[in-house]
XYZ file of C-alpha atoms in Angstrom:
735
model
C 0.000 0.000 0.000
C 1.011 3.602 -0.284
C 2.009 4.970 3.103
C 0.531 8.353 3.768
C 3.205 10.719 5.054
C 2.608 13.762 7.198
C 3.878 15.916 4.357
C 1.321 14.398 2.008
C -1.421 15.303 4.458
C -0.180 18.855 4.879
C 0.070 19.492 1.132
C -3.190 17.838 0.032
C -5.592 20.053 -1.868
C -9.255 19.766 -1.025
C -12.544 20.136 -2.831
C -15.504 20.949 -0.546
C -18.426 18.538 -0.325
C -21.048 19.298 2.283
C -22.819 16.208 3.520
C -25.897 16.811 5.644
C -28.578 14.700 7.196
C -31.518 13.765 4.984
C -33.690 16.466 6.555
C -32.303 19.885 7.349
C -34.449 22.485 9.077
C -34.645 26.203 8.340
C -36.509 26.880 11.595
C -36.979 24.861 14.768
C -39.422 25.598 17.586
C -38.478 23.608 20.673
C -39.047 23.228 24.406
C -42.775 23.912 24.008
C -46.163 22.329 24.495
C -47.344 21.926 20.922
C -50.904 20.781 20.263
C -50.863 18.727 17.107
C -54.637 18.485 16.699
C -54.334 14.701 16.538
C -55.362 12.168 19.157
C -51.877 10.664 19.275
C -49.562 12.304 19.806
C -51.759 15.106 21.108
C -48.741 17.126 22.202
C -45.088 17.271 21.197
C -42.177 19.444 22.303
C -40.674 20.590 19.040
C -41.290 21.290 15.355
C -38.840 21.350 12.449
C -39.734 23.541 9.471
C -38.120 23.509 6.044
C -39.303 26.151 3.619
C -43.052 26.516 4.167
C -43.679 22.973 5.433
C -43.500 21.179 8.747
C -40.956 18.404 8.202
C -40.830 16.703 11.572
C -42.320 16.855 15.078
C -41.185 15.211 18.290
C -39.000 15.704 21.329
C -36.652 18.650 21.680
C -33.438 16.611 21.593
C -34.383 14.701 18.453
C -35.675 17.716 16.540
C -32.648 19.868 17.393
C -30.471 17.274 15.693
C -31.929 18.552 12.421
C -30.435 22.006 12.932
C -27.542 23.298 10.860
C -25.531 26.493 11.314
C -28.105 28.477 9.316
C -31.124 27.122 11.218
C -33.119 29.630 13.241
C -33.988 28.374 16.725
C -36.912 29.481 18.883
C -37.052 28.366 22.500
C -40.760 28.352 23.389
C -39.936 28.148 27.092
C -42.899 25.869 27.688
C -45.442 27.992 25.817
C -48.390 26.500 23.923
C -48.252 26.403 20.128
C -51.000 25.332 17.738
C -51.872 25.526 14.079
C -52.749 29.059 12.980
C -56.261 30.403 13.458
C -58.617 30.118 10.494
C -61.257 32.866 10.629
C -63.892 31.144 8.523
C -66.257 34.097 8.032
C -64.784 37.548 7.664
C -65.243 40.660 5.513
C -61.582 41.472 5.272
C -61.507 44.537 3.048
C -64.351 46.231 4.939
C -62.678 45.501 8.248
C -59.319 46.714 7.008
C -60.797 49.961 5.678
C -62.500 50.479 9.021
C -59.168 50.501 10.858
C -58.677 54.084 9.665
C -62.085 55.328 10.896
C -63.799 56.019 14.223
C -63.478 52.975 16.496
C -66.698 52.493 18.456
C -66.142 48.843 19.335
C -64.835 49.753 22.786
C -67.652 52.163 23.634
C -69.682 50.653 26.469
C -72.287 53.434 26.674
C -73.648 56.321 24.640
C -71.358 58.926 26.228
C -68.245 56.890 25.487
C -69.363 56.653 21.863
C -69.835 60.433 21.652
C -66.399 61.012 23.176
C -64.767 58.682 20.650
C -66.477 60.476 17.741
C -65.603 63.928 19.047
C -61.943 63.009 19.587
C -61.712 61.663 16.060
C -63.326 64.786 14.573
C -60.795 66.985 16.372
C -57.850 64.753 15.418
C -58.653 64.778 11.703
C -59.875 68.284 10.783
C -58.902 67.693 7.147
C -61.325 64.788 6.626
C -64.398 65.856 4.660
C -66.337 62.724 5.629
C -66.249 61.087 9.056
C -66.699 57.322 8.877
C -66.398 54.585 11.454
C -67.902 51.418 12.829
C -68.570 49.336 15.920
C -71.545 50.883 17.753
C -73.781 48.462 19.636
C -77.566 48.515 19.772
C -77.605 48.607 23.562
C -76.042 52.097 23.522
C -79.485 53.480 22.738
C -82.795 53.260 24.534
C -84.961 50.923 22.499
C -81.938 49.496 20.647
C -81.698 52.086 17.851
C -80.322 55.653 17.525
C -82.979 58.155 18.621
C -83.826 61.786 17.807
C -81.978 62.825 20.973
C -78.907 60.873 19.852
C -79.069 62.660 16.492
C -78.976 66.063 18.205
C -75.833 65.087 20.142
C -74.170 63.733 17.012
C -74.954 66.959 15.114
C -73.554 69.024 17.989
C -70.102 67.456 17.913
C -69.763 66.950 14.153
C -71.330 70.197 12.955
C -71.314 70.549 9.163
C -69.219 67.484 8.266
C -71.194 64.393 7.154
C -70.891 61.359 9.447
C -71.645 57.698 8.606
C -71.114 55.095 11.328
C -71.734 51.364 10.858
C -73.150 49.212 13.634
C -70.876 46.437 14.887
C -72.835 43.833 12.884
C -72.817 45.799 9.630
C -76.614 45.670 9.324
C -77.424 49.233 10.427
C -75.889 52.686 10.110
C -76.077 55.854 12.189
C -75.622 59.180 10.376
C -75.884 62.881 11.170
C -78.211 65.477 9.684
C -75.563 66.735 7.244
C -75.250 63.279 5.685
C -79.051 62.954 5.392
C -79.278 66.373 3.790
C -76.652 65.466 1.196
C -78.585 62.259 0.425
C -81.888 64.113 0.126
C -83.458 62.356 3.143
C -86.475 64.112 4.681
C -89.683 63.370 6.562
C -91.328 62.417 3.279
C -88.646 59.946 2.180
C -89.849 56.347 1.931
C -87.832 53.197 1.311
C -89.309 50.198 -0.471
C -87.096 47.160 -0.008
C -85.334 45.093 2.619
C -84.698 47.375 5.573
C -86.067 50.711 6.768
C -85.455 54.360 7.594
C -86.014 54.679 11.346
C -88.225 57.644 12.242
C -89.451 59.144 15.527
C -93.065 59.467 16.592
C -93.406 62.616 14.500
C -92.144 60.891 11.372
C -88.744 62.570 11.344
C -85.673 60.452 10.443
C -83.523 59.726 13.521
C -80.360 59.060 11.541
C -80.716 55.264 11.795
C -81.021 53.044 8.725
C -81.280 49.250 8.672
C -80.165 46.731 6.066
C -80.395 47.834 2.406
C -81.989 51.168 3.334
C -78.500 52.265 4.334
C -77.536 52.254 0.655
C -79.374 55.583 0.266
C -76.555 57.101 2.317
C -73.619 54.839 1.498
C -73.890 55.450 -2.242
C -72.969 59.117 -1.789
C -69.949 58.455 0.445
C -66.788 58.939 -1.665
C -65.303 55.466 -2.246
C -61.679 54.790 -1.311
C -59.134 54.728 -4.119
C -57.484 51.512 -5.225
C -54.253 52.479 -3.479
C -56.165 53.312 -0.282
C -57.710 49.845 -0.407
C -54.318 48.192 -0.883
C -52.860 50.149 2.012
C -55.847 49.229 4.172
C -55.315 45.546 3.342
C -51.680 45.833 4.406
C -52.838 47.225 7.753
C -55.459 44.514 8.005
C -52.931 41.727 7.451
C -50.684 43.083 10.202
C -53.697 43.235 12.502
C -54.688 39.675 11.599
C -51.156 38.433 12.283
C -51.249 40.012 15.746
C -54.384 37.958 16.455
C -52.839 34.698 15.241
C -55.001 34.567 12.110
C -53.210 32.831 9.238
C -56.202 31.828 7.087
C -59.526 33.430 6.249
C -62.667 32.637 4.360
C -63.757 35.956 2.899
C -67.538 35.758 3.266
C -68.473 38.335 0.670
C -66.642 39.964 -2.119
C -66.347 40.895 -5.727
C -63.920 39.990 -8.478
C -62.525 43.511 -8.128
C -61.731 42.881 -4.464
C -60.185 39.498 -5.271
C -57.864 41.175 -7.766
C -56.585 43.431 -4.978
C -55.474 40.341 -3.080
C -53.802 38.992 -6.204
C -51.915 42.274 -6.579
C -50.494 41.942 -3.082
C -49.728 38.262 -3.648
C -47.710 39.043 -6.777
C -45.756 41.623 -4.792
C -45.006 39.066 -2.087
C -47.006 41.042 0.469
C -49.976 38.729 1.066
C -49.612 37.020 4.453
C -52.893 35.104 4.688
C -54.429 32.094 3.024
C -57.725 33.306 1.654
C -60.722 31.544 0.170
C -63.236 34.020 -1.203
C -67.005 33.615 -1.499
C -68.364 35.941 -4.184
C -71.606 37.713 -3.284
C -74.668 36.756 -5.321
C -78.278 37.934 -5.277
C -81.130 39.413 -7.294
C -78.802 41.530 -9.415
C -76.431 38.677 -10.339
C -76.235 38.340 -14.128
C -75.100 35.533 -16.398
C -71.977 37.564 -17.108
C -71.268 37.664 -13.359
C -71.703 33.899 -13.129
C -69.290 33.297 -15.981
C -66.737 35.602 -14.373
C -67.079 33.729 -11.054
C -66.587 30.404 -12.863
C -63.509 31.734 -14.638
C -61.859 32.836 -11.374
C -62.817 29.568 -9.642
C -61.269 27.431 -12.325
C -58.149 29.572 -12.403
C -57.514 29.538 -8.644
C -59.155 26.417 -7.235
C -55.833 24.697 -6.413
C -53.805 27.740 -5.425
C -52.118 27.241 -2.013
C -52.701 30.814 -0.837
C -55.465 32.542 -2.751
C -58.556 30.982 -4.282
C -62.230 31.684 -4.882
C -64.563 28.702 -5.213
C -67.571 29.741 -3.110
C -70.724 31.853 -3.375
C -72.383 33.859 -0.585
C -76.132 34.529 -0.313
C -77.797 36.926 2.142
C -81.109 35.303 3.061
C -81.966 37.430 6.101
C -80.772 40.272 8.319
C -80.232 40.330 12.106
C -82.417 39.733 15.123
C -81.727 43.091 16.786
C -83.412 44.973 13.933
C -86.122 42.297 13.499
C -84.950 41.537 9.957
C -84.407 37.779 10.408
C -87.497 35.637 9.700
C -88.537 33.527 12.700
C -90.776 30.469 12.985
C -92.787 32.386 15.591
C -93.207 36.191 16.000
C -90.586 38.254 17.810
C -91.206 38.436 21.551
C -90.935 42.243 21.673
C -93.253 42.902 18.725
C -95.337 46.057 18.976
C -98.982 45.857 19.976
C -99.848 47.183 16.522
C -98.083 44.212 14.952
C -94.925 46.095 14.042
C -91.649 44.170 14.234
C -93.563 40.899 14.553
C -91.503 39.179 11.868
C -89.593 39.807 8.657
C -89.474 38.948 4.996
C -86.476 37.218 3.515
C -83.658 39.388 2.220
C -83.754 37.436 -1.041
C -86.960 35.981 -2.558
C -86.900 32.235 -1.986
C -87.534 31.387 -5.631
C -84.580 33.516 -6.737
C -82.425 31.982 -4.008
C -83.315 28.419 -5.051
C -82.744 29.103 -8.734
C -79.309 30.630 -8.187
C -78.389 28.012 -5.598
C -79.196 25.207 -8.033
C -77.076 26.851 -10.713
C -74.025 27.463 -8.550
C -74.247 24.019 -6.959
C -74.283 22.478 -10.436
C -71.253 24.566 -11.440
C -69.248 23.111 -8.540
C -69.330 26.039 -6.113
C -69.490 25.741 -2.371
C -72.375 27.837 -0.993
C -72.492 30.077 2.091
C -75.976 31.198 3.175
C -76.391 33.952 5.753
C -79.251 32.666 7.937
C -79.703 33.938 11.495
C -83.395 33.372 12.254
C -84.679 29.835 12.854
C -87.110 30.078 9.944
C -84.325 31.172 7.607
C -82.094 28.324 8.773
C -84.840 25.823 7.933
C -85.405 27.338 4.481
C -81.678 27.201 3.751
C -81.504 23.515 4.696
C -84.523 22.829 2.501
C -82.920 24.649 -0.406
C -79.626 22.763 -0.063
C -81.467 19.441 0.024
C -83.463 20.331 -3.079
C -80.359 21.472 -4.974
C -78.497 18.268 -4.180
C -81.450 16.152 -5.274
C -81.970 18.187 -8.426
C -78.297 18.125 -9.451
C -77.359 14.745 -8.006
C -74.453 16.400 -6.171
C -72.828 15.718 -2.824
C -69.663 16.637 -0.973
C -69.923 20.359 -1.736
C -69.550 21.199 1.969
C -72.206 23.902 1.784
C -72.452 26.107 4.859
C -75.029 28.071 6.798
C -73.643 31.225 8.366
C -74.379 32.470 11.909
C -77.339 30.217 12.943
C -78.093 32.321 16.010
C -81.497 30.675 16.390
C -82.342 27.135 15.264
C -85.126 24.658 15.883
C -84.004 21.425 17.617
C -85.725 19.564 14.776
C -83.338 21.033 12.223
C -80.000 20.374 13.942
C -79.678 16.689 12.904
C -80.310 17.705 9.293
C -76.928 19.460 9.109
C -74.950 16.230 9.365
C -77.516 14.294 7.322
C -77.084 16.737 4.434
C -73.353 17.304 4.944
C -73.957 21.002 5.666
C -71.441 22.843 7.841
C -72.457 25.102 10.732
C -70.473 28.340 10.493
C -70.847 30.318 13.725
C -69.281 33.215 15.645
C -68.779 32.840 19.412
C -68.317 36.610 19.716
C -71.955 37.139 18.673
C -72.961 35.279 21.841
C -71.023 37.599 24.163
C -73.348 37.908 27.186
C -72.242 41.506 27.674
C -73.862 42.580 24.389
C -76.868 40.297 24.183
C -79.618 42.277 25.948
C -81.360 43.712 22.866
C -80.991 40.395 21.043
C -82.380 38.346 23.951
C -85.381 40.642 24.368
C -86.369 40.086 20.734
C -85.908 36.307 20.952
C -87.734 35.865 24.245
C -87.265 33.407 27.113
C -88.973 30.498 25.381
C -86.454 30.381 22.536
C -83.278 31.205 24.493
C -82.264 27.531 24.974
C -82.001 27.263 21.179
C -79.471 30.086 20.892
C -75.944 29.587 19.513
C -76.194 25.816 19.948
C -72.534 24.794 19.604
C -72.703 21.777 21.904
C -75.852 20.514 20.192
C -74.141 20.750 16.821
C -71.166 18.690 18.020
C -73.394 16.061 19.612
C -75.069 15.662 16.237
C -71.715 15.160 14.461
C -71.964 18.475 12.611
C -68.810 20.097 11.239
C -68.704 23.252 13.377
C -66.451 26.042 12.112
C -65.752 29.273 14.029
C -65.055 32.821 12.904
C -65.407 36.480 13.872
C -67.562 38.076 11.119
C -65.195 41.077 11.363
C -65.974 43.940 11.129
C -69.546 42.839 11.962
C -68.617 41.953 15.534
C -67.685 43.634 18.790
C -64.244 42.033 18.927
C -62.466 40.038 16.190
C -59.880 38.527 18.545
C -60.116 34.707 18.360
C -58.990 34.505 21.983
C -62.148 36.355 23.014
C -64.074 33.873 20.871
C -62.371 30.942 22.606
C -63.249 32.438 25.991
C -66.937 32.756 25.100
C -67.125 29.309 23.507
C -65.736 27.686 26.658
C -67.355 29.875 29.332
C -70.463 31.610 27.851
C -69.575 34.503 30.183
C -68.023 37.942 29.972
C -64.375 38.180 31.048
C -65.736 39.600 34.317
C -67.697 36.387 34.926
C -71.215 37.515 34.047
C -73.719 36.003 34.206
C -72.738 33.650 37.055
C -72.735 30.086 35.775
C -72.787 31.191 32.155
C -75.409 32.214 29.599
C -77.170 29.058 28.372
C -74.262 27.037 29.879
C -75.426 23.730 28.416
C -74.107 24.944 25.043
C -70.531 25.453 26.271
C -67.786 23.400 24.626
C -64.246 22.421 25.674
C -61.100 24.339 24.765
C -60.029 21.405 22.573
C -63.331 21.501 20.687
C -63.155 25.272 20.322
C -59.582 25.213 19.007
C -60.543 22.492 16.545
C -63.358 24.718 15.218
C -60.873 27.571 14.774
C -58.234 25.416 13.032
C -59.061 21.988 11.565
C -62.667 22.741 10.715
C -61.649 25.928 8.935
C -59.241 23.875 6.847
C -61.997 21.349 6.157
C -64.302 24.173 5.097
C -61.899 25.262 2.351
C -61.068 21.664 1.304
C -57.556 21.986 2.722
C -57.702 19.595 5.680
C -54.841 17.520 4.233
C -52.399 20.452 4.154
C -53.244 22.743 7.083
C -55.078 22.978 10.387
C -52.801 20.574 12.282
C -49.190 20.325 13.375
C -47.839 17.309 11.531
C -45.182 16.541 8.916
C -46.076 17.653 5.425
C -48.537 20.326 6.593
C -48.087 24.025 5.946
C -46.085 25.877 8.561
C -48.849 28.243 9.708
C -48.311 28.239 13.466
C -49.097 30.447 16.450
C -47.680 30.602 19.967
C -49.821 31.662 22.931
C -48.650 33.463 26.044
C -50.436 30.912 28.255
C -51.312 27.221 28.144
C -54.997 27.256 27.249
C -55.312 23.575 28.182
C -54.250 23.969 31.812
C -55.089 27.505 32.966
C -58.465 28.143 34.643
C -60.998 28.728 31.853
C -61.725 32.273 33.037
C -58.058 33.119 32.379
C -58.391 32.410 28.645
C -59.441 35.993 27.888
C -56.160 37.277 29.365
C -54.096 35.247 26.909
C -52.273 36.903 24.032
C -50.679 35.713 20.834
C -46.913 35.808 21.277
C -45.782 34.693 17.822
C -47.363 34.049 14.426
C -45.779 32.090 11.576
C -47.263 32.141 8.097
C -45.870 29.923 5.354
C -42.824 29.200 7.495
C -42.033 32.887 8.074
C -42.459 35.003 11.191
C -45.113 37.659 10.529
C -45.727 38.716 14.134
C -43.564 38.691 17.257
C -45.203 40.438 20.215
C -42.831 43.261 21.154
C -39.983 40.987 19.988
C -40.404 38.984 23.209
C -39.733 35.670 21.470
C -35.986 35.398 20.929
C -34.681 33.901 17.697
C -31.167 32.461 17.737
C -28.882 30.357 15.599
C -27.524 26.966 16.493
C -24.277 26.929 18.437
C -21.691 25.033 16.421
C -18.063 24.045 16.811
C -15.568 22.552 14.389
C -13.099 19.707 14.576
C -10.651 18.547 11.907
C -9.630 14.919 11.594
C -6.788 14.339 9.135
C -5.505 11.050 7.789
C -4.977 8.831 4.812
C -7.526 6.945 2.764
C -10.704 7.871 4.678
C -12.989 6.018 2.273
C -15.823 5.378 4.719
C -14.965 7.432 7.808
C -16.661 10.593 6.578
C -19.908 8.770 5.884
C -19.951 7.212 9.352
C -19.161 10.488 11.096
C -21.659 12.392 9.001
C -24.507 10.340 10.506
C -23.488 10.881 14.118
C -26.196 12.630 16.203
C -25.206 16.280 16.507
C -23.047 16.405 13.369
C -24.354 19.181 11.129
C -21.984 19.058 8.187
C -18.761 17.480 7.005
C -16.193 18.713 4.497
C -13.813 16.169 2.988
C -10.655 16.502 0.887
C -9.567 14.209 -1.960
C -6.103 13.039 -3.001
C -7.210 11.249 -6.174
C -5.235 9.959 -9.141
C -3.611 7.009 -7.415
C -4.003 3.261 -7.590
C -5.733 2.969 -4.241
C -8.349 5.499 -5.211
C -9.195 3.429 -8.261
C -9.049 0.132 -6.383
C -11.173 1.128 -3.411
C -13.595 3.501 -5.108
C -16.472 1.221 -4.190
C -15.671 1.574 -0.506
C -16.854 5.176 -0.268
C -15.194 8.573 -0.111
C -11.431 8.496 -0.575
C -10.210 11.386 1.506
C -7.295 12.501 3.626
C -9.132 14.871 5.924
C -12.540 15.677 7.349
C -13.762 18.941 8.840
C -16.705 18.246 11.137
C -19.206 20.945 12.176
C -21.246 19.804 15.159
C -23.665 20.957 17.853
C -21.820 20.936 21.205
C -25.121 20.595 23.071
C -25.643 17.206 21.429
C -22.113 16.000 20.622
C -19.025 16.976 22.626
C -15.559 17.189 21.105
C -14.405 14.363 23.357
C -17.278 12.099 22.225
C -16.441 12.857 18.585
C -12.830 11.812 19.112
C -13.855 8.702 21.013
C -15.974 7.658 18.039
C -13.151 8.514 15.614
C -10.740 6.315 17.544
C -13.321 3.562 17.845
C -13.881 3.290 14.079
C -10.144 3.666 13.331
C -9.932 -0.098 13.014
C -9.372 -2.403 10.033
C -12.523 -4.373 10.878
C -14.835 -1.340 10.726
C -17.434 -1.452 7.960
C -19.177 1.426 6.237
C -22.965 1.803 6.065
C -23.047 -0.426 3.000
C -21.091 -3.192 4.777
C -17.757 -2.630 2.972
C -14.347 -2.035 4.505
C -13.805 1.665 5.217
C -10.179 1.477 3.999
C -8.227 3.308 6.688
C -4.544 4.123 6.676
C -2.613 3.016 9.712
C -1.450 6.594 10.268
C -3.726 9.569 10.919
C -3.747 12.998 12.508
C -5.938 15.325 14.552
C -5.888 19.051 13.917
C -6.487 21.111 17.050
C -8.140 24.449 16.497
C -7.470 25.818 19.966
C -5.896 25.052 23.334
C -9.119 23.559 24.704
C -9.319 20.990 21.900
C -5.626 20.211 22.351
C -6.026 19.513 26.046
C -9.131 17.388 25.505
C -7.569 15.284 22.733
C -4.215 14.742 24.425
C -5.897 13.807 27.694
C -8.202 11.337 25.930
C -5.344 9.704 24.004
C -3.270 9.335 27.153
C -6.228 7.850 29.033
C -6.843 5.349 26.251
C -3.156 4.457 26.050
C -3.029 3.922 29.794
C -6.140 1.749 29.796
C -5.077 -0.298 26.824
C -8.162 0.672 24.811
C -6.029 2.352 22.181
C -3.065 0.199 21.093
C -1.743 2.921 18.854
C 0.925 5.450 19.781
C 1.637 9.114 19.264
C 4.489 9.320 16.749
C 4.739 13.066 16.583
C 4.467 15.370 19.546
C 1.865 18.106 19.611
C 3.159 20.820 17.315
C 1.883 24.137 15.890
C -0.276 23.645 12.833
C 0.736 24.848 9.457
C -1.516 26.103 6.706
C -1.806 22.780 4.918
C -5.515 23.423 4.382
C -4.837 26.472 2.219
C -6.225 24.733 -0.863
C -9.646 24.763 0.791
C -10.965 28.288 1.201
C -13.158 27.430 4.174
C -10.159 26.108 6.112
C -7.941 28.990 5.065
C -10.519 31.523 6.263
C -10.892 29.637 9.521
C -7.127 29.639 10.169
C -6.985 33.392 9.557
C -9.646 33.914 12.202
C -8.279 31.245 14.558
C -4.459 31.149 14.243
C -2.217 28.853 16.246
C -3.781 25.416 16.003
C -1.998 22.174 16.768
C -1.594 18.764 15.178
C -0.984 15.348 16.673
C -0.063 12.346 14.528
C -0.635 8.762 15.606
C -0.390 5.333 14.080
C -1.549 1.743 14.579
C 1.634 -0.340 14.254
C -0.331 -3.537 14.812
C -1.947 -3.462 11.385
C -1.293 -2.399 7.822
C -3.752 -1.972 4.948
């Protein structure tokens, strides 16, 4: 054989080959309590992410082995992580635009609302129109803005027009200037779905319900395209702060969808969105063809698609615009407000439903009253029978009231129940409950009943048509049926409470199921999209009344961090160290070392061009040196050397079962004094114990620059001068 001299080792030129483990992670979350969404394992400690996918889950020690020097590491410090929130019914553009207007969501009484409006008017003197949203019906006596409220609004806004949406989006409150610009007077009548609210003298109070609000809204200057795009950017940041990574946009136009596509093309879209186009009496054949075109073009897109249609079949209970099986409990003695017509004629609804079902669309139907819910179920059943279709996963939205007789029909027909826990907030339910009446209260927001009947229950916010879009507030209400202050004692209709596990499932897995994406998102498991959130508290172990105090600490979308609460979550890189093992004919050593736990990369150098290289090519890599990069938390330098000495044996086989082809003489290259002391001590211990029959043939000496043919090694020596080498041999055997 050719004996490998020290000089040969020192003068060898090297070509870099990086050998890594089969899975290498870009990001690792570890030391956490991670809810997978599966029954087993229900919880794991760590997640490895490569690109935009989860590649592996498991224990911290095992997952950290997948790190390399470029891997980002996040220590969860025991925090809870889950799949990202899917808000399954949202009006994202409207909500985003509203972020720049008057915020009345926090106003708990009429005076607080006036103060918020007045402060906004003073802050923005340049605005010609004052817009906003979020007022609640219980701010006003009788549940609607009154003549007295109009006087106060006129006082603080003076000659600037004001248009303020109710929190549910079904009513507006305006000042006298806005009504004057719209030509509204005592004589104005509205024929259609909704009404102009007037006082006992017939004068408009500034309140408009449902479609009657269009008389005002049509004269409000629309935002520009750039203003809409900027609003969407704000909205996505807001959504990320709430842990929302997916949405189902529950109304929209092709024009709005194209805004999302614009942001997607610019790399700015940080949500997965499934859009439901709005359809109704004015929908034309041209509209239908346009909807079909967009559906077919986007149906398999991983981020942005539109394959659903949204119908508005009724209004809301507070304004008595949702048809009920029995009259409203607070109907007037003259028969006023006793019930309501449907927002869309049933024959038109059925005709369009049949058409869209046949074309392969999923259908959302807004149905709040129990009578409307029944009609929607009937219509779905008829469409499926007419078209011979199934598996469309049609949905009914809101379902605030439902007859017990209709609940089993959801699962029988494969219809999803899409509901908003925030709409059942006991702190805002007074006007609603008065209209429903005591007799029907047990049939309100029946989440537990839906689950008992095997119904796919999906949760959302309905933002901006809600008092609070935060999913954590929704989780609190779903589990407790109480305000954060604990009212009412024992909960509001407590028999309809559900567990935190069930609630989280409705905010994650069921949302994925709703958009036909349950095989790629909604859980924490390998192969799924890396849309993940971290909570400040463990929702599974804290007292249920503490849920509302929880915050989102971190949000990942598509494998990237899009929200980090005040940068509290620290992101680090893996700690790595290097060791260099030099020697002759390392055909299989590199491969064996490469697969050691904790080894992140190996760089080998070739001699090449000799007889041995040709003879033993089948044995593996023919090399005269290996640079090993490793994680010192998993693999110590001493353990690496112990393994190196152990396999430095003529009987050692490579992973394919062939001889590894070692030279009898090798060397260790010490990069610093600490490595020198560790290696020399280990060799002396092994010599003394008889475990290492070899001997040191060259004393420890300063290292030269024999790695200068390999740039990585040359750069390392420049930064870390003064290494050492030690040469040893096995005189008891020759190759």
